[in-house]
Amino acid sequence: IRRCPPRRKLAPLRRRPPMRSTRDLAARQKRTFKKFSYRGVELSALLDLNTEELIKLLPSRPRRKFERGLPRKPMSLIKKLRKAKREVQVGEKPVAIKTHLRNMIVVPEMVGSVVGVHNGKTFNSVEVKPEMIGHYLGEFAISYKPVMHGRPGIGATHSSRFIPLK
């Protein structure tokens, strides 16, 4: 009979607590947030751009839409958003402006506003953030109810045709 040598018990590993220097603590307390930039241009500079300069920064589809000219409805939405921003106190959110314009492209002037985007049934409140610039408003208000896959219902399979008569 062949026997294995007895196993040696290893001493448990002891972990030392990490050394925390004053520099690490100071860095942790003073957090720096990443400045937002759209295609290399910071938000404050985006707000100062005129329409032609902004159009050059946008991707092809929104650029084409702006170059063909904006109808009256999107301009009236921007005017309402300006008014709502003007009337609000500093540090508070403006009143939500309801709209059916799902095809409206988010421009830098709309950042910070609250828009009620119609999804076909109700108005979904969307707070416009800098990351939304260049996207359509409709992208942020889902127009369908996502499918919840659960158990199959009546008529889903051939076996479900059989209903016992007790």
Tab-separated table of C-alpha atoms in Angstrom:
chain	number	residue	atom	x	y	z
A	1	ILE	CA	0.000	0.000	0.000
A	2	ARG	CA	1.327	3.334	-1.018
A	3	ARG	CA	0.834	6.261	1.315
A	4	CYS	CA	0.954	9.956	0.570
A	5	PRO	CA	3.115	12.150	2.771
A	6	PRO	CA	1.162	14.066	5.417
A	7	ARG	CA	0.048	17.537	4.371
A	8	ARG	CA	1.615	20.495	6.044
A	9	LYS	CA	-0.661	23.168	7.401
A	10	LEU	CA	0.124	26.590	6.018
A	11	ALA	CA	0.036	29.628	8.197
A	12	PRO	CA	-2.809	31.995	7.269
A	13	LEU	CA	-1.807	35.006	5.212
A	14	ARG	CA	-1.809	38.220	7.137
A	15	ARG	CA	-2.718	41.336	5.219
A	16	ARG	CA	-1.477	44.663	6.358
A	17	PRO	CA	-3.893	47.571	6.116
A	18	PRO	CA	-2.990	49.843	3.189
A	19	MET	CA	-0.914	52.861	4.076
A	20	ARG	CA	-2.912	56.044	3.656
A	21	SER	CA	-0.908	59.156	3.178
A	22	THR	CA	-2.216	62.672	3.646
A	23	ARG	CA	-1.937	63.161	-0.118
A	24	ASP	CA	-4.351	60.256	-0.762
A	25	LEU	CA	-6.839	61.624	1.754
A	26	ALA	CA	-6.637	65.126	0.288
A	27	ALA	CA	-7.169	63.765	-3.226
A	28	ARG	CA	-10.154	61.742	-2.073
A	29	GLN	CA	-11.783	64.751	-0.386
A	30	LYS	CA	-11.222	67.083	-3.324
A	31	ARG	CA	-12.872	65.233	-6.209
A	32	THR	CA	-12.448	66.684	-9.644
A	33	PHE	CA	-15.189	66.056	-12.149
A	34	LYS	CA	-14.466	65.495	-15.807
A	35	LYS	CA	-15.422	68.531	-17.865
A	36	PHE	CA	-17.945	67.767	-20.565
A	37	SER	CA	-16.866	68.387	-24.126
A	38	TYR	CA	-18.782	67.731	-27.332
A	39	ARG	CA	-16.362	66.811	-30.117
A	40	GLY	CA	-13.538	68.639	-28.352
A	41	VAL	CA	-15.518	71.796	-27.496
A	42	GLU	CA	-16.469	72.498	-23.864
A	43	LEU	CA	-20.070	73.255	-22.896
A	44	SER	CA	-19.448	76.932	-22.118
A	45	ALA	CA	-17.878	77.373	-25.579
A	46	LEU	CA	-20.761	75.444	-27.188
A	47	LEU	CA	-23.254	77.930	-25.749
A	48	ASP	CA	-21.307	80.807	-27.314
A	49	LEU	CA	-21.224	79.249	-30.818
A	50	ASN	CA	-23.558	80.608	-33.471
A	51	THR	CA	-25.782	78.250	-35.459
A	52	GLU	CA	-23.406	77.807	-38.417
A	53	GLU	CA	-20.465	76.852	-36.174
A	54	LEU	CA	-22.656	74.427	-34.194
A	55	ILE	CA	-23.923	72.780	-37.395
A	56	LYS	CA	-20.331	72.005	-38.404
A	57	LEU	CA	-19.849	70.025	-35.170
A	58	LEU	CA	-22.977	67.869	-35.559
A	59	PRO	CA	-23.062	64.452	-37.297
A	60	SER	CA	-24.396	64.245	-40.863
A	61	ARG	CA	-28.118	63.573	-40.217
A	62	PRO	CA	-28.707	66.437	-37.730
A	63	ARG	CA	-26.439	68.687	-39.824
A	64	ARG	CA	-28.578	68.032	-42.901
A	65	LYS	CA	-31.747	68.771	-40.928
A	66	PHE	CA	-30.416	72.139	-39.732
A	67	GLU	CA	-29.056	73.069	-43.154
A	68	ARG	CA	-32.476	72.495	-44.728
A	69	GLY	CA	-33.969	74.961	-42.235
A	70	LEU	CA	-36.000	74.600	-39.069
A	71	PRO	CA	-39.785	74.958	-39.203
A	72	ARG	CA	-41.695	77.157	-36.776
A	73	LYS	CA	-42.535	74.440	-34.194
A	74	PRO	CA	-38.973	73.629	-33.052
A	75	MET	CA	-38.202	77.321	-32.750
A	76	SER	CA	-41.283	77.880	-30.597
A	77	LEU	CA	-40.194	74.979	-28.345
A	78	ILE	CA	-36.780	76.593	-27.851
A	79	LYS	CA	-38.475	79.928	-27.040
A	80	LYS	CA	-40.689	78.231	-24.418
A	81	LEU	CA	-37.651	76.512	-22.890
A	82	ARG	CA	-35.797	79.847	-22.720
A	83	LYS	CA	-38.767	81.447	-20.975
A	84	ALA	CA	-39.071	78.586	-18.460
A	85	LYS	CA	-35.339	78.840	-17.666
A	86	ARG	CA	-35.569	82.612	-17.252
A	87	GLU	CA	-38.465	82.437	-14.780
A	88	VAL	CA	-36.915	79.802	-12.484
A	89	GLN	CA	-34.843	80.662	-9.403
A	90	VAL	CA	-31.154	79.757	-9.272
A	91	GLY	CA	-30.546	76.129	-8.252
A	92	GLU	CA	-34.038	74.864	-9.143
A	93	LYS	CA	-35.309	72.903	-12.124
A	94	PRO	CA	-37.478	74.756	-14.640
A	95	VAL	CA	-41.077	73.789	-15.344
A	96	ALA	CA	-41.464	70.894	-17.802
A	97	ILE	CA	-42.485	71.997	-21.289
A	98	LYS	CA	-44.651	69.399	-23.032
A	99	THR	CA	-44.022	68.622	-26.681
A	100	HIS	CA	-44.853	66.103	-29.405
A	101	LEU	CA	-41.637	66.965	-31.270
A	102	ARG	CA	-39.792	63.651	-30.912
A	103	ASN	CA	-37.689	64.559	-33.962
A	104	MET	CA	-36.274	67.710	-32.328
A	105	ILE	CA	-32.477	67.610	-32.075
A	106	VAL	CA	-31.036	68.562	-28.687
A	107	VAL	CA	-28.950	71.734	-28.960
A	108	PRO	CA	-26.646	73.183	-26.248
A	109	GLU	CA	-29.188	75.888	-25.401
A	110	MET	CA	-31.618	73.207	-24.168
A	111	VAL	CA	-29.197	71.793	-21.561
A	112	GLY	CA	-30.652	72.051	-18.055
A	113	SER	CA	-34.254	72.268	-19.267
A	114	VAL	CA	-37.002	69.749	-18.522
A	115	VAL	CA	-38.985	68.576	-21.548
A	116	GLY	CA	-42.124	66.425	-21.472
A	117	VAL	CA	-41.683	64.242	-24.565
A	118	HIS	CA	-44.839	62.506	-25.824
A	119	ASN	CA	-44.472	58.756	-26.297
A	120	GLY	CA	-47.835	58.195	-27.982
A	121	LYS	CA	-49.755	57.882	-24.725
A	122	THR	CA	-48.218	60.079	-22.026
A	123	PHE	CA	-45.529	62.733	-21.645
A	124	ASN	CA	-42.226	61.438	-20.252
A	125	SER	CA	-40.224	64.054	-18.357
A	126	VAL	CA	-36.701	64.277	-19.723
A	127	GLU	CA	-34.073	66.451	-18.061
A	128	VAL	CA	-31.731	67.526	-20.850
A	129	LYS	CA	-28.084	66.804	-20.010
A	130	PRO	CA	-24.969	67.801	-21.985
A	131	GLU	CA	-24.435	64.200	-23.158
A	132	MET	CA	-27.724	64.407	-25.096
A	133	ILE	CA	-26.501	67.099	-27.515
A	134	GLY	CA	-26.939	66.003	-31.125
A	135	HIS	CA	-29.507	63.289	-30.281
A	136	TYR	CA	-33.259	63.346	-30.894
A	137	LEU	CA	-35.683	63.984	-28.009
A	138	GLY	CA	-37.587	60.827	-28.968
A	139	GLU	CA	-34.568	58.694	-28.055
A	140	PHE	CA	-35.144	59.495	-24.384
A	141	ALA	CA	-38.892	58.697	-24.244
A	142	ILE	CA	-39.475	55.031	-25.092
A	143	SER	CA	-42.648	54.591	-27.157
A	144	TYR	CA	-43.309	50.911	-26.444
A	145	LYS	CA	-43.575	48.694	-23.400
A	146	PRO	CA	-40.618	46.288	-23.296
A	147	VAL	CA	-41.555	42.613	-23.554
A	148	MET	CA	-41.534	40.743	-20.244
A	149	HIS	CA	-40.782	37.108	-21.077
A	150	GLY	CA	-42.574	34.920	-18.601
A	151	ARG	CA	-44.740	31.842	-18.794
A	152	PRO	CA	-46.610	31.135	-22.045
A	153	GLY	CA	-50.284	32.024	-22.204
A	154	ILE	CA	-53.265	30.079	-23.568
A	155	GLY	CA	-52.771	29.040	-27.184
A	156	ALA	CA	-49.009	29.355	-27.088
A	157	THR	CA	-48.376	25.648	-27.711
A	158	HIS	CA	-50.307	22.593	-28.947
A	159	SER	CA	-50.311	21.074	-25.460
A	160	SER	CA	-52.171	24.086	-24.129
A	161	ARG	CA	-55.201	23.076	-26.226
A	162	PHE	CA	-55.922	20.263	-23.775
A	163	ILE	CA	-57.926	21.612	-20.860
A	164	PRO	CA	-58.927	18.948	-18.317
A	165	LEU	CA	-62.673	18.705	-17.537
A	166	LYS	CA	-62.107	17.975	-13.807
